Amino acid sequence: MLAQVETFKAITAARVRKVYETPSGPVEAVAEAGFEIARGDFVSILGPSGCGKSTLMLMIAGLESTTSGTITLDGLQVSGPQTDAGMMFQDPTLLPWRSVLDNVLFPIDMRGAVSSESRTRAESLLRMVDLWSFRDKRPRELSGGMRQRVALARALVNDPRILLMDEPFSALDAITRDEMGYALARIWDTTRKTAIFITHSIREAIFLSDRVLVMGRRPSTIIEDVRIPFERPRDPSIEADPRFNELYLHLKASIHRTTGAQ
Amino acid sequence: MNGIVKNSDLAPTSAASARAPLPAPSPPSRLGVLRGQARLVVLPVIAAALVITGWEAVVRIKQIPNTLLPAPSAVAIRLTETLPFLLGQAVPTTLETIASFLISMVLGISLAVLICKSRLMRDALYPNIVLFQLIPKIALAPLFIVWLGIGSTSRITFGVFISFFPVVVATLTGLTSVDRDLLRLCKAVGADESRIYAKVRFPAAVPHLFSGLKIAITFAMIGVIVGEFITAQAGLGYMILFAASQAEMTLIFASIVVLCVIGLVLYGIIVMAEALALKKYGA
């Protein structure tokens, strides 16, 4: 029984298709995506721009409906917004008039449920993302990387079952981006939440993930599913591992196949 | 070798000399006394004083009669003589302007929320509101007199009519300026619409709202004065028209001076409220 629960799929997508109706006709954002994600897995979705990665994430969060096909979270079909999905976007989307701490508390405040426990939780998350001393600052006083760390703490404040991240580091400079990757790996290790991480960066995907899915462009389906063998906790030194480079070249080749197919 | 030594000798010296002038005051410009905040106040005042002095000089040298263009000094004398009377006339003008403005604010914000909330309302109303902006609304003033009579109601209504459009447009811009992903996040955490408005959309709209309110207060005053021109009962607009009919040019200018002061004070109040609000809600 316990084993059954353990192997329970946290997220499944079966023949998921999304078609947007636009004035110039229907646009197929996702053709037929199918995958299963085990609980506690960190899964990256790699793919060229415009391949429907973000749409797929919004459908998992229940913020966009599927045209056909089904998505389940913990065995339940997604039919509306999933209140226990933590989300991160390309922009930190912090509220400029709120302090860092109040930004972290925002998801709870929006349900009118701020309590002393949630406050304590927000405070411990701020310590985890190394922003404790900035708790009373406004977002404008923070650097881009710090703002995304606030957004990460905010995504975790509800103690969500899943973490959905849509290119959260792609607006950052290369050095900050690497640091954020290491920080996310470290923080994720302490929470081990089922996570979907959308990115354009192959190295970022390999470093962070247990699995990397590659999404092709037209038809936008999952064309590759690669398991990443490195032990956790992960250290930046794995990038020197020959297997890292092998995986990198392999994934790069699959992405090139899909963009070249155009 | 010699050159290298020379360079390394020079380096600390040039660095020191580059640093040296920093704590000392920067070299005086031609308007050396005027710097920083003082400059922002003093320069416009000097410019205005020059214009007024020039006006005074032209009137005196050319001996222009008071009935054509009174000298600033004559206006000042008339103003001090008639100040209690003009202030009495200013009361209805000011009150009606404030009433117009407040109604515009409430109406404008409500309409913006309605348009923001309902797709149907947006599609039906917004093009019309934009189109209405293009109408020379002053031309419609007599209609309001026909419909609502010559009392305060018609002047206030006309003031509202010409001043609420900027509030709608500015507030709507603010309410819809919220990042799409942030709204998605709100939905994902299960926030209801009223909370999204109270905690996200309205605070985000505050800077935009004030830019609309600043336009609205000046428009409200224009509306009320035009109303007074037409209804000719009381108020500074009426005074200006009456003085014109009597060729009392100094009285016209004295009334205009009082109007300017009221306009500045009302505008100043909004600017101060804006400064307070931006401290809290500014980016």
Coordinates of C-alpha atoms in Angstrom, one line a residue:
Chain A
M1 CA 0.0 0.0 0.0
L2 CA 2.8 2.4 1.0
A3 CA 4.8 1.4 -2.1
Q4 CA 1.7 2.2 -4.2
V5 CA 1.5 5.7 -2.7
E6 CA 5.2 6.1 -3.2
T7 CA 5.1 5.3 -6.9
F8 CA 2.0 7.4 -7.4
K9 CA 2.4 9.8 -10.2
A10 CA 2.4 13.4 -9.1
I11 CA 1.6 14.8 -12.5
T12 CA 0.4 13.1 -15.6
A13 CA -0.5 14.5 -19.0
A14 CA -2.2 12.3 -21.6
R15 CA -2.6 13.4 -25.2
V16 CA -2.9 17.0 -24.1
R17 CA -3.7 19.4 -27.0
K18 CA -4.2 23.1 -26.9
V19 CA -5.6 25.2 -29.8
Y20 CA -6.1 28.9 -29.4
E21 CA -8.8 30.6 -31.5
T22 CA -7.3 33.7 -33.0
P23 CA -8.8 36.2 -35.5
S24 CA -6.5 34.8 -38.1
G25 CA -7.6 31.2 -37.4
P26 CA -6.8 28.5 -34.9
V27 CA -3.3 28.2 -33.6
E28 CA -2.1 24.9 -32.3
A29 CA 0.1 25.7 -29.2
V30 CA 0.5 22.1 -28.0
A31 CA -0.1 19.2 -30.4
E32 CA -0.1 16.1 -28.3
A33 CA 1.9 16.1 -25.1
G34 CA 2.1 13.1 -22.9
F35 CA 4.3 12.4 -19.9
E36 CA 4.2 11.2 -16.3
I37 CA 6.2 12.7 -13.5
A38 CA 6.9 10.9 -10.3
R39 CA 6.5 12.5 -6.9
G40 CA 9.6 14.4 -5.8
D41 CA 11.1 14.5 -9.3
F42 CA 12.6 17.7 -10.7
V43 CA 11.8 17.7 -14.4
S44 CA 13.0 20.3 -16.9
I45 CA 11.2 20.9 -20.2
L46 CA 13.6 22.1 -22.9
G47 CA 12.6 23.4 -26.2
P48 CA 12.8 26.2 -28.7
S49 CA 10.8 29.4 -28.3
G50 CA 7.2 29.1 -29.2
C51 CA 7.0 25.4 -28.8
G52 CA 4.2 25.6 -26.3
K53 CA 6.2 25.0 -23.1
S54 CA 4.5 27.9 -21.2
T55 CA 1.1 26.9 -22.4
L56 CA 1.7 23.4 -21.1
M57 CA 2.7 24.8 -17.7
L58 CA -0.4 27.0 -17.5
M59 CA -2.5 24.0 -18.3
I60 CA -0.9 22.0 -15.5
A61 CA -1.6 24.9 -13.2
G62 CA -5.2 24.9 -14.3
L63 CA -4.9 28.5 -15.6
E64 CA -5.6 27.4 -19.2
S65 CA -8.0 24.8 -20.3
T66 CA -6.9 21.9 -22.5
T67 CA -8.6 21.6 -25.9
S68 CA -8.4 17.8 -25.5
G69 CA -6.6 15.3 -23.4
T70 CA -6.3 15.2 -19.6
I71 CA -3.9 16.4 -16.9
T72 CA -3.9 15.0 -13.4
L73 CA -2.3 16.1 -10.2
D74 CA -2.0 13.4 -7.6
G75 CA -4.5 11.4 -9.5
L76 CA -7.1 14.1 -9.7
Q77 CA -8.0 15.7 -13.0
V78 CA -7.1 19.4 -13.3
S79 CA -10.2 21.4 -14.1
G80 CA -9.5 24.8 -12.6
P81 CA -6.8 26.8 -10.9
Q82 CA -4.6 24.6 -8.7
T83 CA -4.3 26.4 -5.4
D84 CA -1.4 24.4 -4.2
A85 CA 0.9 24.9 -7.2
G86 CA 3.8 27.3 -6.4
M87 CA 4.6 29.4 -9.5
M88 CA 7.6 31.4 -10.8
F89 CA 7.7 33.4 -14.0
Q90 CA 10.4 35.0 -16.1
D91 CA 9.7 38.3 -14.3
P92 CA 9.6 38.2 -10.5
T93 CA 6.2 39.9 -10.6
L94 CA 6.6 41.3 -7.1
L95 CA 4.4 44.1 -5.9
P96 CA 6.6 47.2 -5.7
W97 CA 4.6 48.7 -2.8
R98 CA 5.1 45.7 -0.5
S99 CA 8.1 44.9 1.5
V100 CA 10.0 41.7 0.7
L101 CA 8.4 39.9 3.6
D102 CA 4.9 41.0 2.6
N103 CA 5.6 39.9 -1.0
V104 CA 6.5 36.4 0.2
L105 CA 3.2 36.4 2.2
F106 CA 1.2 37.7 -0.8
P107 CA -0.3 34.3 -1.8
I108 CA -1.6 33.7 1.7
D109 CA -2.8 37.3 2.1
M110 CA -4.7 36.9 -1.1
R111 CA -6.8 34.2 0.5
G112 CA -7.1 36.4 3.7
A113 CA -5.3 33.7 5.7
V114 CA -2.2 35.4 7.1
S115 CA -1.5 34.0 10.6
S116 CA 1.4 34.0 12.9
E117 CA 2.4 30.5 11.6
S118 CA 2.4 31.7 8.0
R119 CA 4.5 34.6 9.0
T120 CA 7.0 32.4 10.7
R121 CA 7.0 30.2 7.6
A122 CA 7.6 33.2 5.4
E123 CA 10.4 34.3 7.6
S124 CA 12.1 31.0 7.6
L125 CA 11.8 30.9 3.7
L126 CA 13.5 34.3 3.6
R127 CA 16.4 32.9 5.7
M128 CA 16.5 30.0 3.3
V129 CA 16.9 32.2 0.2
D130 CA 19.5 34.4 2.1
L131 CA 17.3 37.5 2.2
W132 CA 16.5 37.7 5.8
S133 CA 18.3 41.0 6.3
F134 CA 16.3 42.4 3.3
R135 CA 12.9 41.5 4.7
D136 CA 11.8 45.1 5.2
K137 CA 13.2 46.4 1.9
R138 CA 11.1 47.2 -1.2
P139 CA 11.7 45.2 -4.4
R140 CA 13.2 48.2 -6.1
E141 CA 16.1 48.1 -3.6
L142 CA 17.0 44.5 -4.6
S143 CA 19.0 43.2 -7.6
G144 CA 17.4 41.0 -10.3
G145 CA 18.7 37.8 -8.7
M146 CA 17.5 38.8 -5.3
R147 CA 14.0 39.6 -6.7
Q148 CA 13.8 36.1 -8.2
R149 CA 14.8 34.6 -4.8
V150 CA 11.9 36.5 -3.3
A151 CA 9.7 35.0 -6.0
L152 CA 11.0 31.6 -5.1
A153 CA 10.2 32.1 -1.4
R154 CA 6.7 33.3 -2.4
A155 CA 6.2 30.2 -4.6
L156 CA 7.0 28.0 -1.6
V157 CA 5.1 29.9 1.1
N158 CA 1.9 27.9 0.6
D159 CA 3.9 24.7 1.0
P160 CA 2.6 23.7 -2.5
R161 CA 2.6 20.1 -3.8
I162 CA 4.2 21.1 -7.0
L163 CA 6.5 23.9 -8.1
L164 CA 6.0 25.3 -11.6
M165 CA 8.7 27.5 -13.0
D166 CA 8.6 29.2 -16.4
E167 CA 12.0 30.3 -17.4
P168 CA 12.6 32.0 -14.0
F169 CA 16.2 32.9 -14.7
S170 CA 16.2 33.8 -18.3
A171 CA 16.0 37.6 -17.6
L172 CA 19.1 37.5 -15.5
D173 CA 22.7 38.0 -16.5
A174 CA 24.9 34.9 -17.0
I175 CA 26.7 35.0 -13.7
T176 CA 23.6 35.7 -11.6
R177 CA 21.9 33.0 -13.6
D178 CA 24.5 30.4 -12.6
E179 CA 24.3 31.4 -9.0
M180 CA 20.5 31.2 -9.0
G181 CA 20.8 27.7 -10.5
Y182 CA 23.1 26.6 -7.6
A183 CA 20.8 28.3 -5.1
L184 CA 17.7 26.6 -6.5
A185 CA 19.4 23.2 -6.4
R186 CA 20.4 23.7 -2.8
I187 CA 16.9 25.0 -1.8
W188 CA 15.1 22.3 -3.8
D189 CA 17.2 19.6 -2.0
T190 CA 15.7 20.8 1.3
T191 CA 12.1 20.6 0.0
R192 CA 12.2 17.9 -2.7
K193 CA 9.0 19.2 -4.2
T194 CA 7.8 17.8 -7.5
A195 CA 8.9 20.5 -9.9
I196 CA 8.5 21.4 -13.5
F197 CA 11.2 23.8 -14.7
I198 CA 10.9 25.4 -18.2
T199 CA 14.1 26.6 -19.7
H200 CA 16.1 27.3 -22.8
S201 CA 19.4 26.5 -21.1
I202 CA 20.5 22.9 -21.6
R203 CA 23.2 23.2 -18.9
E204 CA 20.7 24.6 -16.4
A205 CA 18.3 21.8 -17.2
I206 CA 20.9 19.1 -16.7
F207 CA 22.3 20.6 -13.5
L208 CA 18.9 21.0 -11.8
S209 CA 16.9 18.0 -13.0
D210 CA 16.2 14.3 -12.4
R211 CA 14.7 14.2 -15.9
V212 CA 14.8 16.4 -19.0
L213 CA 12.0 16.4 -21.5
V214 CA 12.6 18.0 -24.9
M215 CA 9.6 19.5 -26.6
G216 CA 9.7 19.8 -30.3
R217 CA 8.4 22.6 -32.4
R218 CA 5.5 21.8 -34.8
P219 CA 4.2 19.4 -33.9
S220 CA 4.9 20.4 -30.3
T221 CA 5.1 17.1 -28.5
I222 CA 7.6 15.6 -26.2
I223 CA 10.3 14.2 -28.4
E224 CA 12.9 13.2 -25.9
D225 CA 12.9 12.0 -22.3
V226 CA 16.3 11.8 -20.6
R227 CA 17.2 10.8 -17.1
I228 CA 20.0 12.7 -15.4
P229 CA 22.1 10.3 -13.3
F230 CA 24.0 12.7 -11.0
E231 CA 23.8 12.2 -7.3
R232 CA 22.2 14.8 -5.0
P233 CA 23.0 17.2 -3.4
R234 CA 24.6 18.4 -6.6
D235 CA 27.8 20.4 -6.8
P236 CA 28.8 22.7 -9.6
S237 CA 31.8 20.4 -10.1
I238 CA 29.4 17.9 -12.0
E239 CA 29.7 20.2 -15.0
A240 CA 33.3 18.9 -15.3
D241 CA 32.0 15.3 -15.4
P242 CA 32.3 13.8 -18.9
R243 CA 28.7 12.5 -18.6
F244 CA 27.5 16.1 -18.2
N245 CA 29.1 17.0 -21.5
E246 CA 27.7 13.9 -23.2
L247 CA 24.2 14.7 -22.0
Y248 CA 24.7 18.3 -23.1
L249 CA 25.7 17.3 -26.6
H250 CA 22.9 14.7 -26.9
L251 CA 20.2 17.2 -25.8
K252 CA 21.6 19.9 -28.0
A253 CA 21.4 17.5 -31.0
S254 CA 17.8 16.7 -30.3
I255 CA 16.8 20.4 -30.0
H256 CA 18.7 21.1 -33.3
R257 CA 16.8 18.3 -35.0
T258 CA 13.5 19.9 -34.0
T259 CA 14.5 23.4 -35.1
G260 CA 16.1 22.1 -38.2
A261 CA 12.9 20.3 -39.2
Q262 CA 11.3 23.6 -39.9
Chain B
M1 CA 62.3 51.3 -18.3
N2 CA 62.4 55.0 -17.5
G3 CA 59.0 55.5 -19.1
I4 CA 57.5 52.7 -17.0
V5 CA 58.8 54.1 -13.8
K6 CA 57.5 57.5 -14.7
N7 CA 54.1 56.1 -15.4
S8 CA 53.8 54.2 -12.1
D9 CA 55.0 57.4 -10.4
L10 CA 52.4 59.4 -12.1
A11 CA 49.5 57.0 -11.3
P12 CA 49.0 57.8 -7.6
T13 CA 49.5 61.5 -8.2
S14 CA 46.9 61.7 -11.0
A15 CA 44.5 59.5 -8.9
A16 CA 44.9 61.9 -6.0
S17 CA 44.4 65.0 -8.0
A18 CA 41.3 63.4 -9.6
R19 CA 39.9 62.7 -6.1
A20 CA 40.9 66.1 -4.7
P21 CA 38.2 68.4 -6.2
L22 CA 35.4 66.1 -5.1
P23 CA 34.8 67.4 -1.6
A24 CA 35.4 71.0 -2.7
P25 CA 32.4 72.9 -4.2
S26 CA 32.1 72.5 -8.0
P27 CA 33.2 75.5 -10.0
P28 CA 30.7 78.4 -10.1
S29 CA 28.6 78.7 -13.2
R30 CA 27.3 82.0 -14.5
L31 CA 24.3 81.6 -12.1
G32 CA 26.6 80.2 -9.4
V33 CA 24.3 81.1 -6.5
L34 CA 21.5 79.1 -8.0
R35 CA 21.9 75.4 -7.5
G36 CA 19.7 72.4 -6.7
Q37 CA 16.2 73.0 -5.4
A38 CA 16.5 76.8 -5.1
R39 CA 17.3 77.0 -8.8
L40 CA 14.0 75.2 -9.6
V41 CA 12.1 77.8 -7.7
V42 CA 14.1 81.0 -8.3
L43 CA 14.5 80.7 -12.1
P44 CA 10.9 80.5 -13.0
V45 CA 10.1 83.3 -10.6
I46 CA 12.7 85.5 -12.2
A47 CA 11.4 84.7 -15.7
A48 CA 7.8 85.6 -14.7
A49 CA 9.0 88.8 -13.0
L50 CA 10.8 89.8 -16.2
V51 CA 7.6 89.3 -18.2
I52 CA 5.5 91.3 -15.7
T53 CA 8.1 94.1 -15.6
G54 CA 8.2 94.2 -19.4
W55 CA 4.4 94.3 -19.5
E56 CA 4.4 97.2 -16.9
A57 CA 7.1 99.0 -18.9
V58 CA 5.3 98.7 -22.3
V59 CA 2.0 99.9 -20.8
R60 CA 3.7 103.0 -19.2
I61 CA 5.9 103.9 -22.1
K62 CA 3.2 103.4 -24.8
Q63 CA 0.7 104.9 -22.5
I64 CA -1.9 102.2 -23.2
P65 CA -5.2 103.1 -21.7
N66 CA -6.5 101.0 -18.7
T67 CA -9.6 100.0 -20.7
L68 CA -7.4 98.3 -23.3
L69 CA -4.6 96.7 -21.3
P70 CA -4.1 97.7 -17.6
A71 CA -0.6 97.7 -16.1
P72 CA 0.1 94.9 -13.6
S73 CA 0.4 97.6 -10.9
A74 CA -3.1 98.9 -11.7
V75 CA -4.4 95.3 -11.5
A76 CA -2.7 94.9 -8.1
I77 CA -4.2 98.0 -6.7
R78 CA -7.7 97.0 -8.0
L79 CA -7.2 93.6 -6.6
T80 CA -6.4 94.9 -3.1
E81 CA -9.4 97.2 -3.2
T82 CA -11.9 94.6 -4.4
L83 CA -10.4 91.5 -2.7
P84 CA -13.2 90.9 -0.1
F85 CA -15.8 91.2 -2.9
L86 CA -13.9 88.9 -5.3
L87 CA -13.3 86.3 -2.6
G88 CA -17.1 86.3 -2.0
Q89 CA -17.6 85.7 -5.7
A90 CA -14.9 83.0 -5.6
V91 CA -16.9 80.9 -3.0
P92 CA -19.5 79.5 -5.5
T93 CA -16.9 79.0 -8.2
T94 CA -14.6 77.1 -5.8
L95 CA -17.4 74.9 -4.3
E96 CA -18.8 74.0 -7.6
T97 CA -15.4 73.1 -9.0
I98 CA -14.7 70.9 -6.0
A99 CA -18.2 69.3 -6.3
S100 CA -17.6 68.6 -10.0
F101 CA -14.2 67.2 -9.3
L102 CA -15.4 64.8 -6.6
I103 CA -18.3 63.6 -8.7
S104 CA -15.9 63.1 -11.6
M105 CA -13.5 61.1 -9.4
V106 CA -16.2 58.7 -8.2
L107 CA -17.9 58.4 -11.5
G108 CA -14.6 58.0 -13.4
I109 CA -13.2 55.4 -11.1
S110 CA -16.5 53.4 -11.1
L111 CA -16.7 53.5 -14.9
A112 CA -13.1 52.4 -15.2
V113 CA -13.7 49.4 -12.8
L114 CA -16.9 48.5 -14.8
I115 CA -15.0 48.6 -18.1
C116 CA -12.1 46.7 -16.6
K117 CA -14.3 44.0 -15.1
S118 CA -16.6 43.3 -18.0
R119 CA -15.4 42.5 -21.5
L120 CA -18.9 43.4 -22.8
M121 CA -18.7 46.8 -21.1
R122 CA -15.2 47.4 -22.5
D123 CA -16.1 46.5 -26.0
A124 CA -19.3 48.6 -25.8
L125 CA -18.1 51.7 -23.9
Y126 CA -14.4 52.2 -24.4
P127 CA -14.5 53.2 -28.1
N128 CA -17.3 55.6 -27.3
I129 CA -15.3 57.2 -24.4
V130 CA -12.3 57.6 -26.7
L131 CA -14.5 59.1 -29.4
F132 CA -16.1 61.5 -26.8
Q133 CA -12.6 62.8 -26.0
L134 CA -12.4 64.2 -29.4
I135 CA -15.6 66.2 -29.2
P136 CA -15.1 69.9 -28.4
K137 CA -17.2 69.5 -25.2
I138 CA -17.3 73.2 -24.5
A139 CA -19.6 73.5 -27.5
L140 CA -22.2 71.5 -25.6
A141 CA -22.4 73.8 -22.6
P142 CA -25.6 75.6 -23.6
L143 CA -27.4 72.3 -23.8
F144 CA -26.8 71.8 -20.1
I145 CA -28.4 75.1 -19.4
V146 CA -31.4 74.1 -21.5
W147 CA -31.7 70.8 -19.7
L148 CA -30.8 71.7 -16.1
G149 CA -31.5 75.4 -15.8
I150 CA -29.2 78.2 -14.7
G151 CA -28.5 77.0 -11.2
S152 CA -25.5 75.2 -9.7
T153 CA -26.7 71.8 -10.9
S154 CA -26.1 72.6 -14.6
R155 CA -22.7 74.1 -13.9
I156 CA -21.6 71.2 -11.8
T157 CA -23.0 68.7 -14.3
F158 CA -21.1 70.4 -17.1
G159 CA -17.9 70.4 -15.0
V160 CA -18.3 66.7 -14.4
F161 CA -19.1 66.2 -18.1
I162 CA -15.8 67.6 -19.3
S163 CA -13.6 66.4 -16.4
F164 CA -14.5 62.8 -15.9
F165 CA -13.1 61.4 -19.1
P166 CA -9.4 61.8 -18.1
V167 CA -10.2 60.0 -14.8
V168 CA -11.7 57.0 -16.6
V169 CA -8.9 56.7 -19.1
A170 CA -6.1 57.1 -16.5
T171 CA -7.7 54.8 -14.0
L172 CA -8.4 52.1 -16.6
T173 CA -4.8 52.3 -17.8
G174 CA -3.7 51.8 -14.2
L175 CA -6.1 48.9 -13.5
T176 CA -5.0 47.1 -16.7
S177 CA -1.3 47.8 -16.2
V178 CA -1.0 44.7 -13.9
D179 CA 1.3 42.0 -15.2
R180 CA -0.5 39.1 -16.7
D181 CA 1.6 36.6 -14.8
L182 CA 0.8 38.4 -11.6
L183 CA -2.9 38.0 -12.3
R184 CA -2.3 34.3 -13.1
L185 CA -0.6 34.0 -9.7
C186 CA -3.6 35.6 -8.0
K187 CA -5.9 33.1 -9.6
A188 CA -3.6 30.2 -8.9
V189 CA -3.6 31.0 -5.1
G190 CA -7.4 31.2 -5.2
A191 CA -7.9 35.0 -4.7
D192 CA -11.3 36.3 -5.5
E193 CA -11.9 39.3 -7.7
S194 CA -12.6 41.9 -5.0
R195 CA -9.3 41.0 -3.3
I196 CA -7.4 41.3 -6.6
Y197 CA -8.9 44.8 -7.0
A198 CA -8.2 45.8 -3.4
K199 CA -4.7 44.4 -3.1
V200 CA -3.3 44.4 -6.7
R201 CA -5.2 46.4 -9.3
F202 CA -6.1 49.6 -7.3
P203 CA -2.6 50.0 -5.7
A204 CA -1.1 49.5 -9.2
A205 CA -3.5 52.1 -10.6
V206 CA -2.6 54.8 -8.0
P207 CA 0.1 56.6 -9.9
H208 CA -2.0 56.6 -13.1
L209 CA -5.1 57.7 -11.2
F210 CA -3.4 60.9 -9.9
S211 CA -2.3 61.9 -13.4
G212 CA -6.0 61.7 -14.3
L213 CA -7.1 63.6 -11.2
K214 CA -4.6 66.5 -12.0
I215 CA -6.2 66.9 -15.4
A216 CA -9.7 66.5 -13.9
I217 CA -9.3 69.4 -11.4
T218 CA -8.3 71.9 -14.1
F219 CA -11.0 70.6 -16.4
A220 CA -13.6 70.9 -13.7
M221 CA -12.7 74.5 -13.1
I222 CA -12.9 75.3 -16.8
G223 CA -16.4 73.6 -16.9
V224 CA -17.7 75.7 -14.0
I225 CA -16.3 79.0 -15.4
V226 CA -17.8 78.3 -18.8
G227 CA -21.1 77.5 -17.0
E228 CA -20.8 80.9 -15.2
F229 CA -20.2 82.7 -18.4
I230 CA -23.5 81.4 -19.8
T231 CA -25.7 81.4 -16.8
A232 CA -24.5 84.8 -15.5
Q233 CA -25.6 84.6 -11.9
A234 CA -22.6 84.7 -9.6
G235 CA -19.1 83.5 -9.4
L236 CA -15.8 84.7 -10.9
G237 CA -16.7 83.6 -14.4
Y238 CA -19.8 85.8 -14.1
M239 CA -17.6 88.6 -12.7
I240 CA -15.2 88.4 -15.7
L241 CA -18.1 88.6 -18.1
F242 CA -19.8 91.5 -16.2
A243 CA -16.5 93.5 -15.9
A244 CA -16.0 93.0 -19.7
S245 CA -19.4 94.4 -20.4
Q246 CA -18.4 97.5 -18.3
A247 CA -14.9 97.7 -19.9
E248 CA -13.5 97.2 -16.4
M249 CA -10.3 95.7 -17.6
T250 CA -8.5 95.9 -14.2
L251 CA -11.4 94.0 -12.6
I252 CA -11.2 91.3 -15.2
F253 CA -7.5 90.8 -14.5
A254 CA -8.1 90.9 -10.7
S255 CA -10.7 88.2 -11.1
I256 CA -8.3 86.1 -13.2
V257 CA -5.6 86.5 -10.6
V258 CA -8.0 85.1 -7.9
L259 CA -9.0 82.3 -10.2
C260 CA -5.3 81.4 -10.8
V261 CA -4.7 81.3 -7.1
I262 CA -7.7 79.0 -6.5
G263 CA -6.6 76.8 -9.4
L264 CA -3.1 76.6 -8.0
V265 CA -4.3 75.8 -4.5
L266 CA -6.6 73.0 -5.7
Y267 CA -4.0 71.6 -7.9
G268 CA -1.4 71.8 -5.1
I269 CA -3.7 69.8 -2.8
I270 CA -3.8 67.0 -5.4
V271 CA -0.1 67.1 -5.9
M272 CA 0.5 66.8 -2.2
A273 CA -2.0 63.9 -2.0
E274 CA -0.2 62.3 -4.9
A275 CA 3.2 62.7 -3.2
L276 CA 1.8 60.9 -0.1
A277 CA 0.2 58.1 -2.1
L278 CA 3.3 57.6 -4.2
K279 CA 5.4 57.2 -1.1
K280 CA 3.3 54.2 -0.3
Y281 CA 2.3 52.9 -3.8
G282 CA 5.0 54.3 -6.1
A283 CA 7.4 51.9 -7.8

